[in-house]
Tab-separated table of C-alpha atoms in Angstrom:
chain	number	residue	atom	x	y	z
A	5	MET	CA	8.819	15.284	-23.085
A	6	LYS	CA	5.313	15.591	-24.471
A	7	LYS	CA	3.792	19.110	-24.546
A	8	GLU	CA	0.657	18.239	-22.635
A	9	LYS	CA	0.418	19.244	-19.014
A	10	ILE	CA	-0.830	16.977	-16.271
A	11	SER	CA	-1.721	18.444	-12.867
A	12	ILE	CA	-1.843	16.432	-9.733
A	13	LEU	CA	-4.205	18.076	-7.201
A	14	ASP	CA	-2.557	18.759	-3.833
A	15	TYR	CA	-5.129	18.788	-1.143
A	16	GLY	CA	-3.015	17.468	1.600
A	17	ILE	CA	-3.742	13.852	0.936
A	18	GLY	CA	-1.702	11.132	-0.721
A	19	ASN	CA	1.744	10.412	-2.136
A	20	LEU	CA	2.036	13.128	-4.759
A	21	ASP	CA	5.705	12.833	-5.561
A	22	SER	CA	5.303	9.227	-6.667
A	23	LEU	CA	2.557	10.227	-8.994
A	24	SER	CA	4.531	13.089	-10.360
A	25	LYS	CA	7.500	10.868	-11.211
A	26	PHE	CA	5.145	8.265	-12.619
A	27	PHE	CA	3.726	10.626	-15.199
A	28	LYS	CA	7.159	12.040	-15.947
A	29	ARG	CA	8.233	8.440	-16.758
A	30	LEU	CA	5.331	8.246	-19.148
A	31	GLY	CA	6.825	11.304	-20.777
A	32	TYR	CA	4.495	14.115	-19.595
A	33	ARG	CA	5.064	17.309	-17.629
A	34	ALA	CA	3.437	16.781	-14.226
A	35	THR	CA	3.010	19.458	-11.666
A	36	ILE	CA	1.637	19.278	-8.099
A	37	THR	CA	-0.709	22.162	-7.353
A	38	ASN	CA	-3.865	23.373	-5.761
A	39	LYS	CA	-3.856	26.797	-7.442
A	40	VAL	CA	-7.034	27.214	-9.568
A	41	ASN	CA	-5.118	29.276	-12.217
A	42	ASP	CA	-2.749	26.275	-12.811
A	43	LEU	CA	-5.553	23.751	-12.698
A	44	GLU	CA	-7.585	25.699	-15.294
A	45	ASN	CA	-4.740	25.509	-17.717
A	46	THR	CA	-4.132	21.792	-17.300
A	47	ASN	CA	-4.743	19.158	-20.095
A	48	LEU	CA	-5.473	16.364	-17.535
A	49	LEU	CA	-6.276	16.648	-13.805
A	50	ILE	CA	-5.287	13.821	-11.441
A	51	LEU	CA	-7.305	13.439	-8.135
A	52	PRO	CA	-5.110	11.313	-5.939
A	53	GLY	CA	-5.940	10.002	-2.482
A	54	VAL	CA	-4.827	7.855	0.369
A	55	GLY	CA	-6.600	7.801	3.715
A	56	ALA	CA	-10.028	8.606	5.101
A	57	TYR	CA	-12.953	9.980	3.179
A	58	PRO	CA	-14.192	12.645	5.626
A	59	VAL	CA	-10.652	14.008	6.014
A	60	ALA	CA	-10.263	14.237	2.183
A	61	MET	CA	-13.578	16.047	1.637
A	62	LYS	CA	-12.858	18.413	4.510
A	63	ASN	CA	-9.477	19.296	2.940
A	64	LEU	CA	-11.101	19.946	-0.458
A	65	ASN	CA	-13.692	22.160	1.262
A	66	ASP	CA	-11.113	24.041	3.252
A	67	LEU	CA	-9.192	24.757	0.113
A	68	GLU	CA	-12.351	25.861	-1.649
A	69	LEU	CA	-11.808	23.285	-4.461
A	70	ILE	CA	-15.142	21.536	-4.504
A	71	ASP	CA	-16.893	24.063	-6.648
A	72	PHE	CA	-13.952	24.279	-8.950
A	73	LEU	CA	-13.769	20.491	-9.455
A	74	LYS	CA	-17.487	20.304	-10.226
A	75	SER	CA	-17.137	23.139	-12.688
A	76	TYR	CA	-13.955	21.616	-14.251
A	77	ILE	CA	-15.847	18.304	-14.868
A	78	TYR	CA	-19.052	20.064	-15.923
A	79	ARG	CA	-16.943	21.581	-18.756
A	80	ASN	CA	-16.115	18.160	-19.982
A	81	LYS	CA	-12.444	18.275	-19.093
A	82	PRO	CA	-10.565	15.101	-18.401
A	83	LEU	CA	-9.946	13.809	-14.903
A	84	ILE	CA	-8.585	10.590	-13.346
A	85	GLY	CA	-9.402	9.850	-9.723
A	86	ILE	CA	-7.106	7.269	-8.138
A	87	CYS	CA	-8.058	5.097	-5.169
A	88	LEU	CA	-9.617	7.469	-2.592
A	89	GLY	CA	-9.622	10.072	-5.442
A	90	MET	CA	-11.992	7.628	-7.378
A	91	GLN	CA	-14.180	7.261	-4.350
A	92	LEU	CA	-14.499	11.042	-3.843
A	93	LEU	CA	-16.308	11.136	-7.273
A	94	ALA	CA	-19.257	9.464	-5.600
A	95	GLU	CA	-22.399	11.161	-4.129
A	96	GLN	CA	-21.643	10.004	-0.629
A	97	SER	CA	-19.648	7.663	1.629
A	98	THR	CA	-20.418	5.809	4.796
A	99	GLU	CA	-16.749	5.832	6.028
A	100	PHE	CA	-16.735	7.163	9.554
A	101	GLY	CA	-20.329	8.264	9.262
A	102	HIS	CA	-22.134	9.877	6.372
A	103	THR	CA	-20.032	12.214	4.161
A	104	LYS	CA	-21.124	13.913	1.022
A	105	GLY	CA	-18.840	13.438	-2.053
A	106	LEU	CA	-18.408	15.367	-5.195
A	107	GLY	CA	-21.423	13.714	-6.802
A	108	VAL	CA	-19.785	13.502	-10.237
A	109	ILE	CA	-20.555	9.761	-10.876
A	110	PRO	CA	-23.927	8.557	-9.365
A	111	GLY	CA	-23.241	6.073	-6.730
A	112	TYR	CA	-22.122	5.627	-3.079
A	113	VAL	CA	-19.027	4.368	-1.219
A	114	ASP	CA	-19.453	1.658	1.350
A	115	SER	CA	-17.229	-0.819	3.079
A	116	ILE	CA	-16.181	-3.853	0.957
A	117	LYS	CA	-18.764	-6.523	1.422
A	118	PHE	CA	-16.827	-9.744	1.219
A	119	SER	CA	-13.745	-8.790	3.099
A	120	LYS	CA	-12.539	-6.031	5.464
A	121	TRP	CA	-9.768	-4.905	3.055
A	122	HIS	CA	-8.509	-5.490	-0.469
A	123	ILE	CA	-4.787	-5.209	-0.244
A	124	GLY	CA	-2.279	-6.562	-2.751
A	125	TRP	CA	-2.028	-7.474	-6.401
A	126	ASN	CA	-5.071	-8.422	-8.424
A	127	SER	CA	-6.141	-8.616	-11.977
A	128	ILE	CA	-9.116	-6.747	-13.443
A	129	SER	CA	-11.855	-8.027	-15.678
A	130	VAL	CA	-12.978	-5.630	-18.359
A	131	LYS	CA	-16.820	-5.660	-18.421
A	132	LYS	CA	-17.372	-3.116	-21.226
A	133	ASP	CA	-15.482	-2.988	-24.400
A	134	HIS	CA	-13.296	-0.010	-24.300
A	135	PRO	CA	-10.530	0.709	-26.875
A	136	HIS	CA	-8.164	2.093	-24.304
A	137	ILE	CA	-8.751	-0.184	-21.263
A	138	THR	CA	-7.278	-3.607	-21.392
A	139	SER	CA	-6.300	-5.957	-18.568
A	140	ASN	CA	-3.715	-8.162	-20.329
A	141	ASN	CA	-4.254	-10.417	-17.275
A	142	LYS	CA	-1.563	-8.429	-15.445
A	143	GLU	CA	-2.079	-7.762	-11.728
A	144	LEU	CA	-2.395	-4.207	-10.419
A	145	TYR	CA	-1.856	-3.040	-6.831
A	146	PHE	CA	-4.967	-2.362	-4.698
A	147	ASN	CA	-4.994	-1.084	-1.079
A	148	HIS	CA	-8.495	-0.057	0.119
A	149	SER	CA	-11.244	-1.068	2.476
A	150	TYR	CA	-14.145	0.784	0.874
A	151	GLU	CA	-15.606	0.426	-2.583
A	152	PHE	CA	-17.568	2.476	-5.029
A	153	ASN	CA	-20.987	1.100	-5.826
A	154	CYS	CA	-22.689	2.335	-9.031
A	155	GLU	CA	-24.887	1.346	-11.951
A	156	GLU	CA	-23.530	-0.937	-14.622
A	157	GLU	CA	-23.439	1.848	-17.206
A	158	PHE	CA	-20.523	3.477	-15.438
A	159	ILE	CA	-18.514	0.262	-14.829
A	160	ILE	CA	-15.592	-0.510	-17.154
A	161	ALA	CA	-13.816	-3.171	-15.173
A	162	LYS	CA	-14.184	-5.175	-11.979
A	163	THR	CA	-11.800	-7.070	-9.712
A	164	PHE	CA	-12.509	-10.212	-7.694
A	165	ILE	CA	-11.047	-10.969	-4.246
A	166	ASP	CA	-11.854	-14.646	-4.587
A	167	ASN	CA	-14.246	-17.023	-6.451
A	168	LYS	CA	-17.115	-16.220	-4.079
A	169	SER	CA	-17.069	-12.342	-4.037
A	170	LYS	CA	-19.348	-10.487	-6.393
A	171	GLY	CA	-16.661	-8.105	-7.566
A	172	ILE	CA	-15.362	-4.688	-6.763
A	173	ASN	CA	-15.529	-1.870	-9.336
A	174	ALA	CA	-11.962	-1.390	-10.424
A	175	VAL	CA	-12.388	1.132	-13.298
A	176	ILE	CA	-15.436	3.415	-13.721
A	177	GLN	CA	-16.148	6.199	-16.191
A	178	LYS	CA	-18.457	9.018	-16.945
A	179	GLY	CA	-17.603	11.139	-19.994
A	180	LYS	CA	-13.998	12.195	-19.610
A	181	VAL	CA	-13.884	11.276	-15.963
A	182	PHE	CA	-12.296	7.968	-15.001
A	183	GLY	CA	-11.937	6.424	-11.595
A	184	LEU	CA	-9.306	3.817	-10.844
A	185	GLN	CA	-9.520	1.923	-7.537
A	186	PHE	CA	-5.929	0.554	-7.937
A	187	HIS	CA	-2.673	2.501	-7.888
A	188	PRO	CA	-1.139	2.458	-11.342
A	189	GLU	CA	1.870	4.395	-10.004
A	190	LYS	CA	2.638	1.467	-7.689
A	191	SER	CA	1.793	-1.301	-10.089
A	192	GLN	CA	5.183	-1.459	-11.755
A	193	GLU	CA	5.150	-2.283	-15.528
A	194	ALA	CA	1.440	-3.203	-15.603
A	195	GLY	CA	0.519	0.171	-14.142
A	196	MET	CA	2.651	2.009	-16.730
A	197	ASN	CA	1.101	0.119	-19.645
A	198	PHE	CA	-2.413	0.770	-18.364
A	199	MET	CA	-1.932	4.389	-17.884
A	200	LYS	CA	-0.037	4.933	-21.206
A	201	SER	CA	-3.149	3.934	-23.123
A	202	LEU	CA	-5.645	5.705	-20.943
A	203	VAL	CA	-3.759	9.061	-20.760
A	204	LEU	CA	-3.121	9.066	-24.629
A	205	HIS	CA	-6.926	8.578	-25.061
A	206	LEU	CA	-7.803	11.364	-22.719
A	207	LEU	CA	-5.392	13.873	-24.155
A	208	ASN	CA	-6.503	13.288	-27.761
B	1071	MET	CA	-8.073	-13.344	-7.707
B	1072	LEU	CA	-6.064	-11.524	-4.989
B	1073	LYS	CA	-2.546	-12.906	-4.817
B	1074	LYS	CA	-0.402	-13.399	-1.840
B	1075	ARG	CA	2.674	-11.244	-1.551
B	1076	ILE	CA	6.445	-11.419	-0.961
B	1077	VAL	CA	7.584	-8.394	0.895
B	1078	GLY	CA	11.306	-7.605	0.553
B	1079	THR	CA	12.556	-6.188	3.825
B	1080	VAL	CA	15.453	-3.712	4.438
B	1081	ILE	CA	16.377	-2.935	8.008
B	1082	VAL	CA	18.264	0.265	8.600
B	1083	ARG	CA	20.488	1.203	11.512
B	1084	ASP	CA	22.879	4.131	11.613
B	1085	ASN	CA	21.778	4.997	8.112
B	1086	ILE	CA	23.048	1.717	6.793
B	1087	ALA	CA	21.156	-1.384	5.724
B	1088	VAL	CA	21.917	-4.269	8.122
B	1089	GLN	CA	21.360	-7.895	8.670
B	1090	SER	CA	19.638	-8.146	11.991
B	1091	PHE	CA	20.140	-11.069	14.378
B	1092	SER	CA	17.402	-11.368	17.008
B	1093	TYR	CA	17.198	-7.590	17.500
B	1094	ASN	CA	20.695	-7.880	19.128
B	1095	LYS	CA	23.476	-7.980	16.668
B	1096	TYR	CA	23.783	-6.262	13.290
B	1097	LEU	CA	25.920	-6.929	10.289
B	1098	PRO	CA	26.224	-4.053	7.747
B	1099	LEU	CA	24.987	-4.737	4.226
B	1100	GLY	CA	25.325	-1.386	2.462
B	1101	ASP	CA	23.342	1.462	1.092
B	1102	PRO	CA	19.615	0.904	1.806
B	1103	ILE	CA	18.681	2.752	-1.396
B	1104	VAL	CA	20.718	0.310	-3.510
B	1105	LEU	CA	19.158	-2.700	-1.866
B	1106	ILE	CA	15.630	-1.240	-2.354
B	1107	GLU	CA	16.406	-0.608	-6.112
B	1108	ASN	CA	17.491	-4.274	-6.337
B	1109	LEU	CA	14.344	-5.530	-4.723
B	1110	GLU	CA	12.207	-3.495	-7.132
B	1111	ARG	CA	14.092	-4.702	-10.163
B	1112	TRP	CA	13.690	-8.341	-8.961
B	1113	GLY	CA	9.989	-8.077	-8.641
B	1114	VAL	CA	9.050	-8.053	-4.994
B	1115	ASP	CA	5.348	-7.315	-4.346
B	1116	GLU	CA	6.023	-4.749	-1.596
B	1117	ILE	CA	9.099	-3.275	-0.035
B	1118	ALA	CA	9.275	-2.841	3.714
B	1119	LEU	CA	11.776	-0.296	5.041
B	1120	VAL	CA	12.271	-0.630	8.753
B	1121	VAL	CA	14.533	1.929	10.571
B	1122	ILE	CA	15.112	0.527	13.926
B	1123	ASP	CA	17.007	3.318	15.777
B	1124	ARG	CA	14.699	6.284	15.324
B	1125	GLY	CA	13.699	6.371	19.027
B	1126	ASN	CA	11.832	9.635	19.585
B	1127	ASN	CA	13.195	11.373	16.490
B	1128	GLY	CA	10.143	10.563	14.403
B	1129	PRO	CA	10.176	8.727	11.037
B	1130	ASP	CA	13.252	8.988	8.731
B	1131	LEU	CA	11.514	11.354	6.203
B	1132	GLU	CA	14.903	12.218	4.515
B	1133	LEU	CA	15.490	8.544	3.657
B	1134	ILE	CA	11.965	8.093	2.389
B	1135	LYS	CA	12.295	11.256	0.225
B	1136	LYS	CA	15.552	9.964	-1.283
B	1137	ILE	CA	13.952	6.631	-2.014
B	1138	SER	CA	10.874	8.342	-3.514
B	1139	SER	CA	13.163	10.439	-5.729
B	1140	LYS	CA	14.194	7.220	-7.413
B	1141	GLY	CA	10.672	6.952	-8.691
B	1142	LEU	CA	9.852	3.671	-6.913
B	1143	SER	CA	6.975	1.895	-8.622
B	1144	THR	CA	6.635	-0.765	-5.999
B	1145	PRO	CA	4.451	-0.132	-2.841
B	1146	LEU	CA	6.592	0.959	0.043
B	1147	ILE	CA	5.859	0.101	3.712
B	1148	TYR	CA	7.689	2.084	6.305
B	1149	GLY	CA	8.284	1.438	9.989
B	1150	GLY	CA	10.414	3.250	12.542
B	1151	GLY	CA	9.821	6.209	14.910
B	1152	ILE	CA	6.186	6.917	14.190
B	1153	LYS	CA	4.653	8.294	17.456
B	1154	LYS	CA	1.930	10.750	16.308
B	1155	SER	CA	-0.768	11.017	13.559
B	1156	GLU	CA	1.020	14.062	11.970
B	1157	GLU	CA	4.131	11.954	11.576
B	1158	ALA	CA	2.086	9.118	9.966
B	1159	ILE	CA	0.564	11.607	7.506
B	1160	SER	CA	4.027	13.141	6.720
B	1161	THR	CA	5.316	9.662	6.066
B	1162	ILE	CA	2.628	8.894	3.657
B	1163	ARG	CA	2.968	12.196	1.887
B	1164	GLN	CA	6.760	11.580	1.576
B	1165	GLY	CA	6.317	8.298	-0.225
B	1166	ALA	CA	5.126	5.351	1.871
B	1167	GLU	CA	1.913	3.548	1.026
B	1168	ARG	CA	1.650	1.722	4.368
B	1169	LEU	CA	3.088	2.096	7.824
B	1170	ILE	CA	4.373	-0.349	10.451
B	1171	ILE	CA	3.768	0.345	14.073
B	1172	ASP	CA	5.715	-1.480	16.794
B	1173	SER	CA	6.735	0.307	19.977
B	1174	LEU	CA	3.771	2.665	19.821
B	1175	LEU	CA	1.581	-0.351	20.497
B	1176	PHE	CA	3.093	-0.334	24.075
B	1177	ASP	CA	3.330	3.400	24.452
B	1178	ASP	CA	0.107	4.975	23.351
B	1179	SER	CA	-2.830	2.962	22.079
B	1180	GLU	CA	-5.008	6.134	21.773
B	1181	GLU	CA	-2.488	7.617	19.293
B	1182	VAL	CA	-2.605	4.330	17.322
B	1183	LYS	CA	-6.362	4.680	16.948
B	1184	GLU	CA	-5.958	8.353	15.900
B	1185	ILE	CA	-3.374	7.362	13.246
B	1186	SER	CA	-5.756	4.583	12.006
B	1187	HIS	CA	-8.638	7.107	11.783
B	1188	LYS	CA	-6.474	9.619	9.810
B	1189	ILE	CA	-4.838	7.334	7.260
B	1190	GLY	CA	-7.057	4.258	7.248
B	1191	ALA	CA	-6.568	0.769	8.664
B	1192	GLN	CA	-5.654	-0.525	5.217
B	1193	ALA	CA	-2.550	1.504	5.498
B	1194	LEU	CA	-1.632	0.392	8.969
B	1195	ILE	CA	0.218	-2.797	10.050
B	1196	ALA	CA	1.087	-3.920	13.637
B	1197	SER	CA	4.453	-5.423	14.059
B	1198	MET	CA	4.897	-7.720	17.023
B	1199	PRO	CA	8.070	-9.545	17.979
B	1200	LEU	CA	6.875	-12.808	19.461
B	1201	VAL	CA	8.267	-15.945	21.017
B	1202	ILE	CA	6.852	-19.136	22.558
B	1203	SER	CA	8.182	-19.109	26.079
B	1204	ASP	CA	7.011	-21.539	28.838
B	1205	LYS	CA	4.398	-22.811	26.375
B	1206	ASN	CA	2.834	-19.254	26.147
B	1207	LEU	CA	2.941	-16.791	23.281
B	1208	LYS	CA	4.959	-13.751	24.569
B	1209	HIS	CA	5.413	-10.218	23.141
B	1210	TYR	CA	8.889	-8.722	23.232
B	1211	ASN	CA	9.321	-4.957	23.988
B	1212	TYR	CA	12.655	-4.165	22.445
B	1213	LYS	CA	12.915	-0.792	24.260
B	1214	THR	CA	12.564	-2.378	27.754
B	1215	LYS	CA	13.862	-5.703	26.626
B	1216	LYS	CA	11.106	-7.405	28.472
B	1217	LEU	CA	8.934	-10.416	27.452
B	1218	ASN	CA	5.376	-10.472	28.567
B	1219	ILE	CA	1.987	-12.013	27.652
B	1220	ILE	CA	0.295	-9.721	25.073
B	1221	SER	CA	-1.500	-6.980	27.065
B	1222	ASP	CA	-5.271	-6.508	26.928
B	1223	GLU	CA	-4.810	-3.106	25.438
B	1224	ILE	CA	-2.751	-4.463	22.526
B	1225	LEU	CA	-5.050	-7.395	22.142
B	1226	HIS	CA	-7.908	-4.933	21.755
B	1227	LEU	CA	-6.033	-3.044	18.986
B	1228	ILE	CA	-5.292	-6.165	16.970
B	1229	LYS	CA	-8.780	-7.595	17.401
B	1230	SER	CA	-10.479	-4.452	16.320
B	1231	LYS	CA	-10.416	-2.471	13.028
B	1232	TYR	CA	-7.414	-0.321	13.651
B	1233	PHE	CA	-4.884	-2.400	11.591
B	1234	SER	CA	-5.292	-4.416	8.501
B	1235	GLU	CA	-2.471	-6.834	9.085
B	1236	VAL	CA	-0.139	-8.106	11.759
B	1237	VAL	CA	3.533	-8.880	11.251
B	1238	ALA	CA	4.300	-11.824	13.499
B	1239	VAL	CA	8.059	-11.509	13.997
B	1240	ASP	CA	9.935	-14.566	15.144
B	1241	PHE	CA	12.570	-12.456	16.572
B	1242	LYS	CA	14.629	-15.209	18.126
B	1243	ASN	CA	15.197	-16.833	14.723
B	1244	GLU	CA	15.560	-13.537	12.865
B	1245	GLY	CA	18.741	-13.558	10.875
B	1246	GLY	CA	19.540	-17.075	12.007
B	1247	SER	CA	19.801	-20.418	10.186
B	1248	SER	CA	16.819	-21.975	11.984
B	1249	SER	CA	13.410	-21.763	10.497
B	1250	TYR	CA	10.487	-19.496	11.336
B	1251	ASP	CA	8.635	-21.057	14.328
B	1252	ASN	CA	5.136	-21.975	13.009
B	1253	LEU	CA	3.811	-22.231	16.569
B	1254	ILE	CA	3.981	-18.467	16.716
B	1255	LEU	CA	1.600	-18.343	13.716
B	1256	ASP	CA	-0.716	-20.948	15.260
B	1257	GLU	CA	-0.846	-18.939	18.561
B	1258	ILE	CA	-1.308	-15.479	17.039
B	1259	THR	CA	-4.111	-16.854	14.779
B	1260	LYS	CA	-6.130	-17.685	17.925
B	1261	LEU	CA	-6.015	-14.022	19.017
B	1262	THR	CA	-6.862	-12.084	15.953
B	1263	ASN	CA	-8.832	-12.336	12.707
B	1264	LEU	CA	-6.433	-9.999	10.956
B	1265	SER	CA	-4.263	-11.409	8.175
B	1266	ILE	CA	-0.808	-12.385	9.410
B	1267	ILE	CA	2.559	-11.596	7.775
B	1268	PRO	CA	5.257	-13.947	9.193
B	1269	PHE	CA	8.799	-12.445	9.413
B	1270	GLY	CA	12.046	-13.702	10.837
B	1271	GLY	CA	14.204	-16.670	9.836
B	1272	ILE	CA	11.957	-17.810	7.035
B	1273	SER	CA	13.749	-20.250	4.841
B	1274	ASN	CA	13.097	-20.492	1.094
B	1275	ASN	CA	11.571	-23.937	1.672
B	1276	GLN	CA	9.152	-22.595	4.198
B	1277	ILE	CA	7.658	-19.814	2.066
B	1278	CYS	CA	5.186	-21.999	0.180
B	1279	ASN	CA	4.038	-23.698	3.373
B	1280	LEU	CA	3.440	-20.372	5.135
B	1281	LEU	CA	1.663	-18.802	2.250
B	1282	ASN	CA	-0.702	-21.728	2.136
B	1283	TYR	CA	-2.162	-20.739	5.462
B	1284	SER	CA	-5.519	-19.091	4.636
B	1285	ASN	CA	-4.971	-16.148	7.059
B	1286	VAL	CA	-1.427	-15.466	5.880
B	1287	SER	CA	-1.508	-12.723	3.252
B	1288	ALA	CA	2.143	-12.231	2.755
B	1289	VAL	CA	5.643	-13.078	3.996
B	1290	MET	CA	8.342	-10.660	4.906
B	1291	ILE	CA	11.807	-11.745	3.909
B	1292	GLY	CA	14.969	-9.840	4.728
B	1293	ASN	CA	18.546	-10.914	4.452
B	1294	SER	CA	18.350	-13.985	2.232
B	1295	LEU	CA	17.082	-11.971	-0.788
B	1296	ASN	CA	20.278	-9.968	-0.914
B	1297	TYR	CA	22.701	-12.879	-1.219
B	1298	VAL	CA	21.568	-14.302	-4.628
B	1299	GLU	CA	20.668	-12.147	-7.612
B	1300	ASN	CA	17.074	-12.464	-8.723
B	1301	SER	CA	16.396	-14.634	-5.772
B	1302	ILE	CA	12.718	-13.456	-5.718
B	1303	LEU	CA	12.214	-14.879	-9.269
B	1304	HIS	CA	13.566	-18.201	-8.197
B	1305	ILE	CA	11.327	-18.254	-5.146
B	1306	LYS	CA	8.299	-17.241	-7.113
B	1307	ASN	CA	8.936	-19.830	-9.849
B	1308	LYS	CA	8.693	-22.523	-7.179
B	1309	LEU	CA	5.290	-21.321	-5.974
B	1310	TYR	CA	1.904	-22.408	-7.302
B	1311	LYS	CA	1.107	-19.934	-10.087
B	1312	ASN	CA	-2.230	-18.895	-8.752
B	1313	LEU	CA	-0.870	-18.161	-5.299
B	1314	ILE	CA	1.528	-15.341	-6.136
B	1315	ARG	CA	2.044	-12.688	-8.763
B	1316	LYS	CA	4.691	-13.685	-11.323
B	1317	HIS	CA	7.383	-11.336	-12.355
B	1318	ASN	CA	9.145	-11.255	-15.700
B	1319	LEU	CA	12.702	-10.261	-15.924
B	1320	SER	CA	13.537	-7.479	-18.315
B	1321	LYS	CA	15.788	-8.298	-21.233
B	1322	ASN	CA	18.779	-6.749	-19.407
B	1323	GLU	CA	18.326	-9.026	-16.446
B	1324	LYS	CA	18.009	-12.333	-18.407
């Protein structure tokens, strides 16, 4: 077991046990917590999420975690947002009305333009050379109906529903903050291989 | 490009995985956790766990927890006993990625909307046992054991944005040796723009044909996957490579 500690933020949203076991399979100590003291001492923070944007932001607000998350990121500490967790990094979302996000990566969340949903296995196309992000043409599991729109400078990889769609941002980055639209913990071997490289990069 | 999916399905009754015949007879297969572990190892794209005897007891969180504790790395769809949004949220937190709703369609459409609002339509699938009877598409209520034309309320739910997919169950052919009735697919397609997942009596030869329908996003397959080891791999190898995600066997499985 590697000595670095990964914390998975528990704010009442998402399948946290799966994530915990996933990181343990990668060889890391992973804890599920929403205590600021525990989160301060973590080497890598995971922001998970399944469900509706307004509910997620309300939960973060009720747990008084919004200021902590902004401070954590401002201090250049590593964080990976997964699925809805990635979308929370935006400035705002239009899901069920207008909701303010964490504002970590400039951009907004809106419904997917070419399809109502993006559900299933899809490959990613890496747009910007990154030593720790590769696609290997292996499919990863997506399950979402909203997408993160942002400037090209933050986009590492896109995914395409079909030949006609303009692409959905699959991997975004600003500093040590990464957003993954897919679920690496539910993407079998492809997800493990992807995360192995990214986590190693963030912890070094 | 987005691939179509093969969903390995495990039906549970009395805590045992069973082969179901037309929602009427059941043949025990064994421990559902073992079957699910097999499906994951064989490379299904999603696993559907349907517990058919929950009634008003809520979802089987204990079973989902046991499955999650195995560290499943394949998306899990759960159906059975979900009646309230709190139960839906608990099921997701316990380990399911997506939920199947069947009897709640008949019982409480407002609660269905509430569940969709809380967990997102991408996580919600409507399951509808269907049959062509007197040249009409009819919807089977397994609690009352009655067949009726699809009600306006249910039609509204599957036409609107509360679900992302509909499982069109050929319940008459489920578990049997006849094929899935394509007329069910044709008729349900006229009623909703949602993607359809056929289930019930699908033969291996039919899978490719069904997946080639533009509005079919996946097929759910139950019993037949358990009779031949690595059957998923054999099925996928026969399908056009751009249609489906391929799975490589580990060295141990070759």
